[in-house]
Coordinates of C-alpha atoms in Angstrom, one line a residue:
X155 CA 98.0 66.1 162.8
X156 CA 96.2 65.9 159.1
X157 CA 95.2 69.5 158.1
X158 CA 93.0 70.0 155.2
X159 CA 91.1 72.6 153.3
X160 CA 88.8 73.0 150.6
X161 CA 90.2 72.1 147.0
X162 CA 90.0 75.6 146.1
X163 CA 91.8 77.0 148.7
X164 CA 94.4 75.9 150.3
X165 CA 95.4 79.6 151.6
X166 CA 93.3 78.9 155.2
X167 CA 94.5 75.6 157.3
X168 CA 90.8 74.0 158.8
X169 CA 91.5 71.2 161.4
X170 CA 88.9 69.0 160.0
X171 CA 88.3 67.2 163.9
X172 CA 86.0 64.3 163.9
X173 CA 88.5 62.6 161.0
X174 CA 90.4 60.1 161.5
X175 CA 93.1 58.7 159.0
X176 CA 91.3 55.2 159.2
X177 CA 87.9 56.7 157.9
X178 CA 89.2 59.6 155.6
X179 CA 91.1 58.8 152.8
X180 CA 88.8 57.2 150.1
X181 CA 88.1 59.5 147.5
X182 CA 89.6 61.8 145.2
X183 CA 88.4 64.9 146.5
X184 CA 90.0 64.0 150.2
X185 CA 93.0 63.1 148.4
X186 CA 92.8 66.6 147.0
X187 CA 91.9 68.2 150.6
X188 CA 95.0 66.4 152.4
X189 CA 97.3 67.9 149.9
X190 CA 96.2 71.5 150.7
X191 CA 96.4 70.7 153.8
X192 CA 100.3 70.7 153.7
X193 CA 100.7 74.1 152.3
X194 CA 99.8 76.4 155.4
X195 CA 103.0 75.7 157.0
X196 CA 104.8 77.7 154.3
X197 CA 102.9 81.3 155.8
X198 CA 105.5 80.2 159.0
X199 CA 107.8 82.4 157.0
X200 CA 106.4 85.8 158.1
X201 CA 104.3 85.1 161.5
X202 CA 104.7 87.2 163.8
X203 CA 106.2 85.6 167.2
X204 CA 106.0 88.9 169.4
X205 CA 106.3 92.6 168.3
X206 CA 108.6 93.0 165.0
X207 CA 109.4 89.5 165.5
X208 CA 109.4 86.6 162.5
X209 CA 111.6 83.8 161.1
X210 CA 112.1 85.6 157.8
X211 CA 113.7 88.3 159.5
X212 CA 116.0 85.8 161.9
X213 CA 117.3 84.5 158.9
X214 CA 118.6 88.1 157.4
X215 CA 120.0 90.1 161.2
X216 CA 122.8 87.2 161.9
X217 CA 124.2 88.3 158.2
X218 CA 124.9 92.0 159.4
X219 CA 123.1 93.9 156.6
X220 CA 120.0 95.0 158.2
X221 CA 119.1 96.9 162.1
X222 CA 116.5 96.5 164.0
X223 CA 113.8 98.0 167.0
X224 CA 115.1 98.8 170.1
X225 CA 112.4 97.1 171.9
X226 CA 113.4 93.8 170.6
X227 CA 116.1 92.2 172.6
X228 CA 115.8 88.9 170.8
X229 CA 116.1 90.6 167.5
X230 CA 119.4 92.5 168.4
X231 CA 120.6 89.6 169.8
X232 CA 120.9 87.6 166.2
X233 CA 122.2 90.6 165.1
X234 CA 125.5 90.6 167.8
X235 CA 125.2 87.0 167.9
X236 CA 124.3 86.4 171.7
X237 CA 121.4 84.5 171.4
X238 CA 120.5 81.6 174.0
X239 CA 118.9 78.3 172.5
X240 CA 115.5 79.2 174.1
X241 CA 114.7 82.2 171.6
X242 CA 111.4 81.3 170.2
X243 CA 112.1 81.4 166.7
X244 CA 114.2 77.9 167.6
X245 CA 111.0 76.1 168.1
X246 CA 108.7 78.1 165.7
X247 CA 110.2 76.5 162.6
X248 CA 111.4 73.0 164.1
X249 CA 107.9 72.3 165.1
X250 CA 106.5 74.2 162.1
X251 CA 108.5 72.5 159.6
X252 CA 107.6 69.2 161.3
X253 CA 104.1 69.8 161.1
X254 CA 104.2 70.4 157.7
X255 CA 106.7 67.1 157.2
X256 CA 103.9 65.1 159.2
X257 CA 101.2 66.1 156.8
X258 CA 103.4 65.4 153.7
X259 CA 104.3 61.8 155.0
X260 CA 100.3 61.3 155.7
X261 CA 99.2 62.0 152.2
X262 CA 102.2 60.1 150.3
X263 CA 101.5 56.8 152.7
X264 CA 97.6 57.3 152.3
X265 CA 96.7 58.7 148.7
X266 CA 98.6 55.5 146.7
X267 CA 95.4 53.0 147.7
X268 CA 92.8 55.7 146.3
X269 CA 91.1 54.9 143.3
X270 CA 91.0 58.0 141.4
X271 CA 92.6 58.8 137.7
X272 CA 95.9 57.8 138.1
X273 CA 97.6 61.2 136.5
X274 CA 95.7 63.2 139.2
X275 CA 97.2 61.1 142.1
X276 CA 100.7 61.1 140.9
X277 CA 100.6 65.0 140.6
X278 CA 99.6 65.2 143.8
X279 CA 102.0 63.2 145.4
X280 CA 104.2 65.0 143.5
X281 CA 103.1 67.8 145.4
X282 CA 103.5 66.2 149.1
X283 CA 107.1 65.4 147.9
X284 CA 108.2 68.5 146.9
X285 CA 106.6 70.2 149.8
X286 CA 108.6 67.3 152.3
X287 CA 111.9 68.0 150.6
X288 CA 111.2 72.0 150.9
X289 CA 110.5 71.5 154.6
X290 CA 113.7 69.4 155.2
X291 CA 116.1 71.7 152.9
X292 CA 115.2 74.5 155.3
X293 CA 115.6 72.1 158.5
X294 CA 118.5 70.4 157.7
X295 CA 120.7 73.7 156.5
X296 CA 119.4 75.5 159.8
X297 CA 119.7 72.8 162.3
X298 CA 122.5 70.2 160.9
X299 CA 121.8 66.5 161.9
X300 CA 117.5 66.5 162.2
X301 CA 115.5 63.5 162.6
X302 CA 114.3 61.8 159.3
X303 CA 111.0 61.2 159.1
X304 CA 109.3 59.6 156.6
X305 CA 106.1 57.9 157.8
X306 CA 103.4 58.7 159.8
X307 CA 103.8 58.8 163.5
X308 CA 101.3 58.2 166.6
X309 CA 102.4 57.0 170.1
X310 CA 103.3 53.3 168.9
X311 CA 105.6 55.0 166.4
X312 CA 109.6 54.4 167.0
X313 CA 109.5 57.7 165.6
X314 CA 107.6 59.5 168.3
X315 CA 111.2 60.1 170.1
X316 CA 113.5 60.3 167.3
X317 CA 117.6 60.3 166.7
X318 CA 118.9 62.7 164.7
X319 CA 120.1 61.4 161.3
X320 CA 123.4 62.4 159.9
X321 CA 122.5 65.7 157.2
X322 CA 124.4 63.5 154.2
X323 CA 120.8 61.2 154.4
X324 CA 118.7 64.2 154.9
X325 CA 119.8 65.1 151.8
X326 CA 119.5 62.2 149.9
X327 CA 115.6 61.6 151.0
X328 CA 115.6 65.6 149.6
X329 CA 116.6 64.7 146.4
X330 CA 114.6 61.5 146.6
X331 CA 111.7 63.5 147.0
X332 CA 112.4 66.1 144.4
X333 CA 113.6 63.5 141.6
X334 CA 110.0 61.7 142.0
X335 CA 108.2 65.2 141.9
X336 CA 109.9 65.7 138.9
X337 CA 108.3 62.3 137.4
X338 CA 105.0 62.8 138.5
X339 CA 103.1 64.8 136.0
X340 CA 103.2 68.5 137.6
X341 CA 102.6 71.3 135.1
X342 CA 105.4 73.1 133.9
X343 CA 104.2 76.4 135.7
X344 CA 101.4 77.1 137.9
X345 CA 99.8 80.4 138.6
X346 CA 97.8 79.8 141.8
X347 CA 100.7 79.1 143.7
X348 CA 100.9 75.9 143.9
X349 CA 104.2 73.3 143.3
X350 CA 104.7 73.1 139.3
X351 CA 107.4 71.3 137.7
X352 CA 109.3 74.8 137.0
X353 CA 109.2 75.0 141.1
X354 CA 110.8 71.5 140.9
X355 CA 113.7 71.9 138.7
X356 CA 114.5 74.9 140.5
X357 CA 114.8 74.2 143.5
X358 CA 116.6 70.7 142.9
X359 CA 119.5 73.0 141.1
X360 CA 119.7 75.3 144.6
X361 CA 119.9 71.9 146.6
X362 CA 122.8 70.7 144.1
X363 CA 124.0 73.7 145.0
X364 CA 124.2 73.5 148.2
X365 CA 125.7 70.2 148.3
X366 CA 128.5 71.5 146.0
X367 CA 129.5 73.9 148.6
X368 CA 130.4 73.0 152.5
X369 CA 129.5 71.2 155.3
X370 CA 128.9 68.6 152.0
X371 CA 131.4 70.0 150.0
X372 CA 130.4 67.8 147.5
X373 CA 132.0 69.9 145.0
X374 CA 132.5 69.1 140.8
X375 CA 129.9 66.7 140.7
X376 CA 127.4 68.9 142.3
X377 CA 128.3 72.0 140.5
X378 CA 127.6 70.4 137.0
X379 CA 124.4 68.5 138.4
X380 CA 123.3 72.4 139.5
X381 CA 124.3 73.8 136.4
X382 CA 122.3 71.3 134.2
X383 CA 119.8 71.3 136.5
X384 CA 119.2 75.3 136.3
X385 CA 119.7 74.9 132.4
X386 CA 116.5 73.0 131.6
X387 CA 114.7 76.0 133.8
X388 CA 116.4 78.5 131.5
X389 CA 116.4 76.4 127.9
X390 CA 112.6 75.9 128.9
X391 CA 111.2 79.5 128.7
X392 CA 108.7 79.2 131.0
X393 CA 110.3 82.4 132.7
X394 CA 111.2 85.3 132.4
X395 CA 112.8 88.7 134.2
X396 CA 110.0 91.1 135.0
X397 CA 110.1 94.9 133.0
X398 CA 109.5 96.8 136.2
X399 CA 110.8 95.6 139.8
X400 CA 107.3 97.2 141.5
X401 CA 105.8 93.8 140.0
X402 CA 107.7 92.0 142.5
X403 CA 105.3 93.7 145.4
X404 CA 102.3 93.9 144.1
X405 CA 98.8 91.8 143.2
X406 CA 98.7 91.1 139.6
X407 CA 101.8 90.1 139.3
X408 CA 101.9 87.0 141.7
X409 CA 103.3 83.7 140.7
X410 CA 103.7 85.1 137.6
X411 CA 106.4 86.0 135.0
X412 CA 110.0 85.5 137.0
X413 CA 108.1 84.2 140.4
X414 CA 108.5 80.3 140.3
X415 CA 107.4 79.6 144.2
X416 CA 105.9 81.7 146.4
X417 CA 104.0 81.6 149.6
X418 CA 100.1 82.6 149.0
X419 CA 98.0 85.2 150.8
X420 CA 95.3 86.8 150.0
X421 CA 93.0 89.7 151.3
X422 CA 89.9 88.5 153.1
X423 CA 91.6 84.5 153.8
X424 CA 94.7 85.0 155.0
X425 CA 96.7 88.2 155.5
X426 CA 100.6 88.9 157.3
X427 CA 103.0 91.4 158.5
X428 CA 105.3 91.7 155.9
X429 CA 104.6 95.1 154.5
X430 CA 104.1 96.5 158.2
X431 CA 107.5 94.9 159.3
X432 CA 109.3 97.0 156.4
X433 CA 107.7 100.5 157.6
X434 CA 109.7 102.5 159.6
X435 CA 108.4 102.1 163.0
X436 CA 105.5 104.7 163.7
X437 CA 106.0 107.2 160.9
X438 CA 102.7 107.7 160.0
X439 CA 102.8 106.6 156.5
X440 CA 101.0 103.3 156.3
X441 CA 97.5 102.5 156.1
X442 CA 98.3 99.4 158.0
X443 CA 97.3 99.2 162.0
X444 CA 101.3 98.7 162.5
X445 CA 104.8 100.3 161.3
X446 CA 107.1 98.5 163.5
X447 CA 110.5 99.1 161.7
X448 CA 111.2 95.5 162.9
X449 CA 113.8 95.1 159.9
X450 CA 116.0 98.4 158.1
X451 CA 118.6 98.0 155.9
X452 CA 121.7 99.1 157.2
X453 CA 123.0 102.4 154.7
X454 CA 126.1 100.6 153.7
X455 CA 124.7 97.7 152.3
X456 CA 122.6 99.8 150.0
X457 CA 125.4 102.1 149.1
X458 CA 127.3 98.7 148.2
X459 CA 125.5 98.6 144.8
X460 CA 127.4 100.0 141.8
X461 CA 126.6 103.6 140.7
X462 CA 123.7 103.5 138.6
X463 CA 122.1 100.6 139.4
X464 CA 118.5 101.3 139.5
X465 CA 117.8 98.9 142.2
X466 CA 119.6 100.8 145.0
X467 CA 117.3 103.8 143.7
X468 CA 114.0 105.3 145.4
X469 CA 111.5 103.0 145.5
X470 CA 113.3 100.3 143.8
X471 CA 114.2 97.6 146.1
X472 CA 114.5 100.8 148.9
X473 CA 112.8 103.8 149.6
X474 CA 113.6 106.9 152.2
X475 CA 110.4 109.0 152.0
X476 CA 106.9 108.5 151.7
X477 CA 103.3 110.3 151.5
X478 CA 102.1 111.2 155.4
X479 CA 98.7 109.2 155.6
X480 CA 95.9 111.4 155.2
X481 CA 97.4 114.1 153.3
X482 CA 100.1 115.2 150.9
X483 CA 102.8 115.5 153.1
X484 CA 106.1 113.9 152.2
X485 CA 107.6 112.6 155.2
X486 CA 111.6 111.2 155.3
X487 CA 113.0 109.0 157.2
X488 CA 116.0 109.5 157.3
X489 CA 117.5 105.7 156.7
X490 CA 116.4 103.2 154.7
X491 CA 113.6 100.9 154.2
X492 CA 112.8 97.8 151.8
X493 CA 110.5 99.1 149.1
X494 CA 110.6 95.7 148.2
X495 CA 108.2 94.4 150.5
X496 CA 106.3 97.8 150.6
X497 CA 102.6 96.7 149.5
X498 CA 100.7 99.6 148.1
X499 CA 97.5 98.3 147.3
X500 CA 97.1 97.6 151.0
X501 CA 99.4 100.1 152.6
X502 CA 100.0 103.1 150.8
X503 CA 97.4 106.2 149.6
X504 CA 94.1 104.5 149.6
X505 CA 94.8 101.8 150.6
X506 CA 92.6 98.6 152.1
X507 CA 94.7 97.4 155.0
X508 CA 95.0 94.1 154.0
X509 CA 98.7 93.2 153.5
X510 CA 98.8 90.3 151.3
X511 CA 102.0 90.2 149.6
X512 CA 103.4 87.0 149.1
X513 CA 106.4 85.6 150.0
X514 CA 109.2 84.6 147.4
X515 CA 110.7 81.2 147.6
X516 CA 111.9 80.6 144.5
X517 CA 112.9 83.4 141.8
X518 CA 113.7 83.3 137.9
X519 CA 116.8 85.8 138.7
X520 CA 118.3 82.9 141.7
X521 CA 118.1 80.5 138.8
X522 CA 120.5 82.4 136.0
X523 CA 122.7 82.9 138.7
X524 CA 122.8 79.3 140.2
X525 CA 123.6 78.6 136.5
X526 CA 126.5 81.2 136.3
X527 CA 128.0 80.2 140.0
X528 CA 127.6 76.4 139.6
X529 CA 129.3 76.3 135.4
X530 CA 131.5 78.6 136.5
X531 CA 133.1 76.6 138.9
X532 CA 133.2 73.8 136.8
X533 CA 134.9 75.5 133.7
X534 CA 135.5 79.2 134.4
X535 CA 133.6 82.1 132.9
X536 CA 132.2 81.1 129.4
X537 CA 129.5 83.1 127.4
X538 CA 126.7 81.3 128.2
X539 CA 127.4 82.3 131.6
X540 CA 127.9 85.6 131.2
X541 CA 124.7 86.0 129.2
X542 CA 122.7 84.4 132.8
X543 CA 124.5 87.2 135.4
X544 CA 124.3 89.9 132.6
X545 CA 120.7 89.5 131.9
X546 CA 119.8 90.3 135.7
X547 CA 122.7 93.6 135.2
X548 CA 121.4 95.4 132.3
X549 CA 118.0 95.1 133.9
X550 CA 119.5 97.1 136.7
X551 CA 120.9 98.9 134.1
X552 CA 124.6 98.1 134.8
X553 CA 127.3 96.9 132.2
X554 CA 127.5 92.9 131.2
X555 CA 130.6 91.5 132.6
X556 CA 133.4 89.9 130.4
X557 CA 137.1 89.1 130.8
X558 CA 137.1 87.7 134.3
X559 CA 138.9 85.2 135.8
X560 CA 137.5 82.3 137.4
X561 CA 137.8 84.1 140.7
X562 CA 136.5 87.2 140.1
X563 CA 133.5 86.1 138.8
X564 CA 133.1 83.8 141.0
X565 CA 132.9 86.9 143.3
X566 CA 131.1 89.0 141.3
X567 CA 128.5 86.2 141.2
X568 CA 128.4 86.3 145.1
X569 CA 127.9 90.2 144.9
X570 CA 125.0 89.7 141.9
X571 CA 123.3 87.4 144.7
X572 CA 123.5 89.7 147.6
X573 CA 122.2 92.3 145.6
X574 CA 119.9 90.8 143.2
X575 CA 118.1 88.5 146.0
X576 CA 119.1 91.2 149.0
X577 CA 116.5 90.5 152.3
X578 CA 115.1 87.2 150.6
X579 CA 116.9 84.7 153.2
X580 CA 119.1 83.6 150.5
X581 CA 122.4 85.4 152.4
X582 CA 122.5 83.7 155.5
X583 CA 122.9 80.3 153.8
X584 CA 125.6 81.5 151.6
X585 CA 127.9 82.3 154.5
X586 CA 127.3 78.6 155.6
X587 CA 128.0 77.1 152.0
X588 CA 131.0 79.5 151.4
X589 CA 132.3 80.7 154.9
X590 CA 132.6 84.1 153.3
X591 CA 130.9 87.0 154.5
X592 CA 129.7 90.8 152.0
X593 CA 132.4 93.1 153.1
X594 CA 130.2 96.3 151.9
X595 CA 132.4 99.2 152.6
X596 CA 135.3 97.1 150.8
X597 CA 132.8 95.7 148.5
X598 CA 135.1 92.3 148.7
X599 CA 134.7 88.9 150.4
X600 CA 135.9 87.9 153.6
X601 CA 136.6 85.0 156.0
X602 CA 133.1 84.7 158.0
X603 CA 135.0 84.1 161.1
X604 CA 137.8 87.0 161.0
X605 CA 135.5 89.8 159.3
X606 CA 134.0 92.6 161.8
X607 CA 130.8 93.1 159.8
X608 CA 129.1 96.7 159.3
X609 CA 126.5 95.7 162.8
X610 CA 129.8 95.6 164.7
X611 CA 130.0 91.9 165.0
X612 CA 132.2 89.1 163.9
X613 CA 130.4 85.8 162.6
X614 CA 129.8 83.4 165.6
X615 CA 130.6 79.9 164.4
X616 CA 128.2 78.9 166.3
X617 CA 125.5 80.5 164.1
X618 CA 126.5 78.4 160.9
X619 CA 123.7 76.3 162.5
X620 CA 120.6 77.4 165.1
X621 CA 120.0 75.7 167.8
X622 CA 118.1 72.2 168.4
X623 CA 115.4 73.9 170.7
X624 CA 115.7 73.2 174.5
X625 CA 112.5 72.3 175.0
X626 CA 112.6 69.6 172.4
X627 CA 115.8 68.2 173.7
X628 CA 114.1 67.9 177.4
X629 CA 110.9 66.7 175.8
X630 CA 113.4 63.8 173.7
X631 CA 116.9 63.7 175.1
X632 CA 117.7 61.5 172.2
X633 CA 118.4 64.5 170.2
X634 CA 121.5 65.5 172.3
X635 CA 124.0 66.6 171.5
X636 CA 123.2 70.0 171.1
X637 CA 124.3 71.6 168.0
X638 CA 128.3 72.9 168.8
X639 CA 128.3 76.5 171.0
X640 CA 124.9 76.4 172.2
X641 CA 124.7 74.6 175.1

């Protein structure tokens, strides 16, 4: 279904009813509307689907790092890997990410026959294409093989029960999509929030990326299009590493300084559970309705960063105490939590209750180190390199690294990641790229498959893809067969 919202705010999703496509798209402004309307589906990210319960977090338990509440069985199920194919979070972001596909292929079939200045229509389908290929990265890594859909569908549609395509074209129409964003006139940065040509760039270097590394394992000629793709964000300057990692939680700071893509909220439009999802459950310490403790970072992986590095410090990326709401009480909690995502504005002293952190898509510190990983394994460790992975160290207040061999820093690359974008659903698609898995007490990589990680579990194979949901495969039994292990 078409979704659109006013042209200033595109935080809210308003079914607009009594339009039709044949009747709607004739002006700029509708143009404008229908564009907006594709962004919503990005706040999938952090909806709640039952108590402590959210696809952000179902990305990060199958890596090992992080525990969980009792109460959920679903979430301690990713975490030992025993899930069945009829977990809810299956469906939440197939049909999510199709919804917001659906909208991106209404607006790039209807906004070309608009009359309207012709730079303000190309940036906006520059907009619906990045947004498509976003949707389909995320599809295609989690689900393998996925329908490709790239027009408009209603029941006369051959697409209304579709095959699944193999992921080698998935990924072509995704860099399809992002090469004509990248011609189409977006700014170089944008500081509402929406798609820029910064945003662009970056995200075509982690695609490249991706492609370099397996099921694709498209290797040399990926790493180098990576590498010079996260160059011209880096040569361009329209970035840069924030002064104080508290910026990375809080209002003024938003899609600002090092944050190249993010997911918009904002108090009093359109609020989530982010900040009460961090909180230990029920401690008392939140201004929020809800602590639920739904995601805790296991001790080891926090005690994996180097000594010294201010990130692993209080109230860095992780606290372990906190005021008591209500008075000046310090309470501790006796593990740890992700400061990171703490809001304090809304949650802490004085606080109004309306948790409106955004979430992080795309970061300035991903970027240097896509540069380092990808040049890296096209030439080895040079200087330029270095200077990437040793601008997000010194900021942590670590040594630069030097004098390492291909392999090592290829690995200490890998640990930069882990640590540097820890709990920001970057992890669980490196194991798939790499088959290698964060041995944190041994601080060294291992083979996903063989390891025993911290949460007691060894890597399922199975979970280098989720499941195709069950109830789309009875709705459409063209989609069989079901992704390997989950039948």
């Amino acid at each position: 279904m078409l979704t659109v919202g006013c042209e200033k705010d595109f935080l809210a999703e308003n079914n607009a009813s009594a339009i039709t496509l044949e009747n709607y798209f004739t002006t700029a402004a509708q143009a404008s509307a229908s564009i907006n309307g594709i962004y919503p589906t990005l706040q999938l990210f952090t909806a709640t689907d039952g108590y402590g319960e959210s696809p952000w977090e179902s990305l990060e338990f199958p890596v090992g790092h992080a525990t969980s509440l009792g109460q959920s069985l679903y979430n301690n199920g990713l975490i030992r890997h025993t899930n069945s194919s009829i977990e809810p979070v299956f469906r939440t972001v197939w049909v999510g990410f199709y919804n917001g596909i659906a909208n991106a292929n209404v607006a790039i079939k209807r906004i070309p026959p608009i009359f309207m200045n012709e730079a303000t229509k190309q940036s906006l389908l520059g907009e619906a294409h990045f947004l498509r290929a976003l949707y389909n990265f995320y599809l295609v890594r989690l689900y393998g093989d996925i329908p490709l859909i790239t027009d408009p569908v209603d029941f006369t549609s051959p697409d209304l029960y579709p095959i699944r395509s193999p992921k080698q074209k998935i990924y072509e129409l995704i860099v399809s999509d992002l090469k004509a964003a990248e011609n189409s006139g977006l700014p170089n940065t944008d500081k509402t929030g929406k798609v820029s040509l910064g945003a662009v760039k970056s995200l075509l270097a982690s695609v490249y990326l991706t492609m370099a590394g397996q099921p694709l394992n498209g290797g040399a000629e990926y790493y180098k299009l990576s590498a010079e793709k996260a160059k011209e964000v880096i040569d361009a300057g329209w970035y840069s590493l924030f002064t104080d990692y508290a910026f990375l939680h809080d209002r003024a700071h938003k899609n600002q300084g090092e944050l190249i893509f993010q997911v918009q909220y904002q108090a009093g439009i359109k609020t989530n559970d982010l900040t009460a999802a961090v909180t230990p459950s029920k401690i008392g310490i939140s201004m929020l309705s809800n602590e639920y403790g739904a995601i805790m970072p296991r001790s080891e992986f926090v005690k994996s960063y180097e000594p010294n590095d201010k990130r692993s410090q209080e109230k860095q990326f992780f606290f372990t105490e906190y005021t008591k709401k209500g008075s000046s009480t310090i309470v501790k909690f006796g593990e740890y939590a992700l400061y990171k995502y703490f809001q304090v504005e809304a949650a802490g002293p004085g606080g109004d209750a309306n948790s409106d952190q955004n979430w992080t898509i795309l970061r300035y510190p991903e970027i240097l180190l896509i540069y380092a990983e990808a040049s890296n394994e096209i030439s080895g460790p040079t200087q330029t390199a270095y200077d990437q992975i040793n601008l997000v160290r010194r900021r942590a207040n670590l040594q630069g690294l030097s004098g390492l061999t291909q392999n090592e820093f290829r690995e200490a690359i890998w640990k930069e990641r882990y640590h540097e974008l820890a709990f920001e659903n970057k992890a669980y698609f490196d194991i798939q790229r790499t088959k290698k898995v964060y041995n944190l007490v041994n601080n060294r990589f291992e083979d996903a498959f063989a390891f025993k990680n911290e949460s007691g579990a060894t890597f399922n194979e199975k979970y280098m893809l989720w499941p195709v949901p069950s109830s789309e495969i009875d709705a459409n039994p063209k989609l069989k067969p079901q992704n390997p292990g989950w039948e």
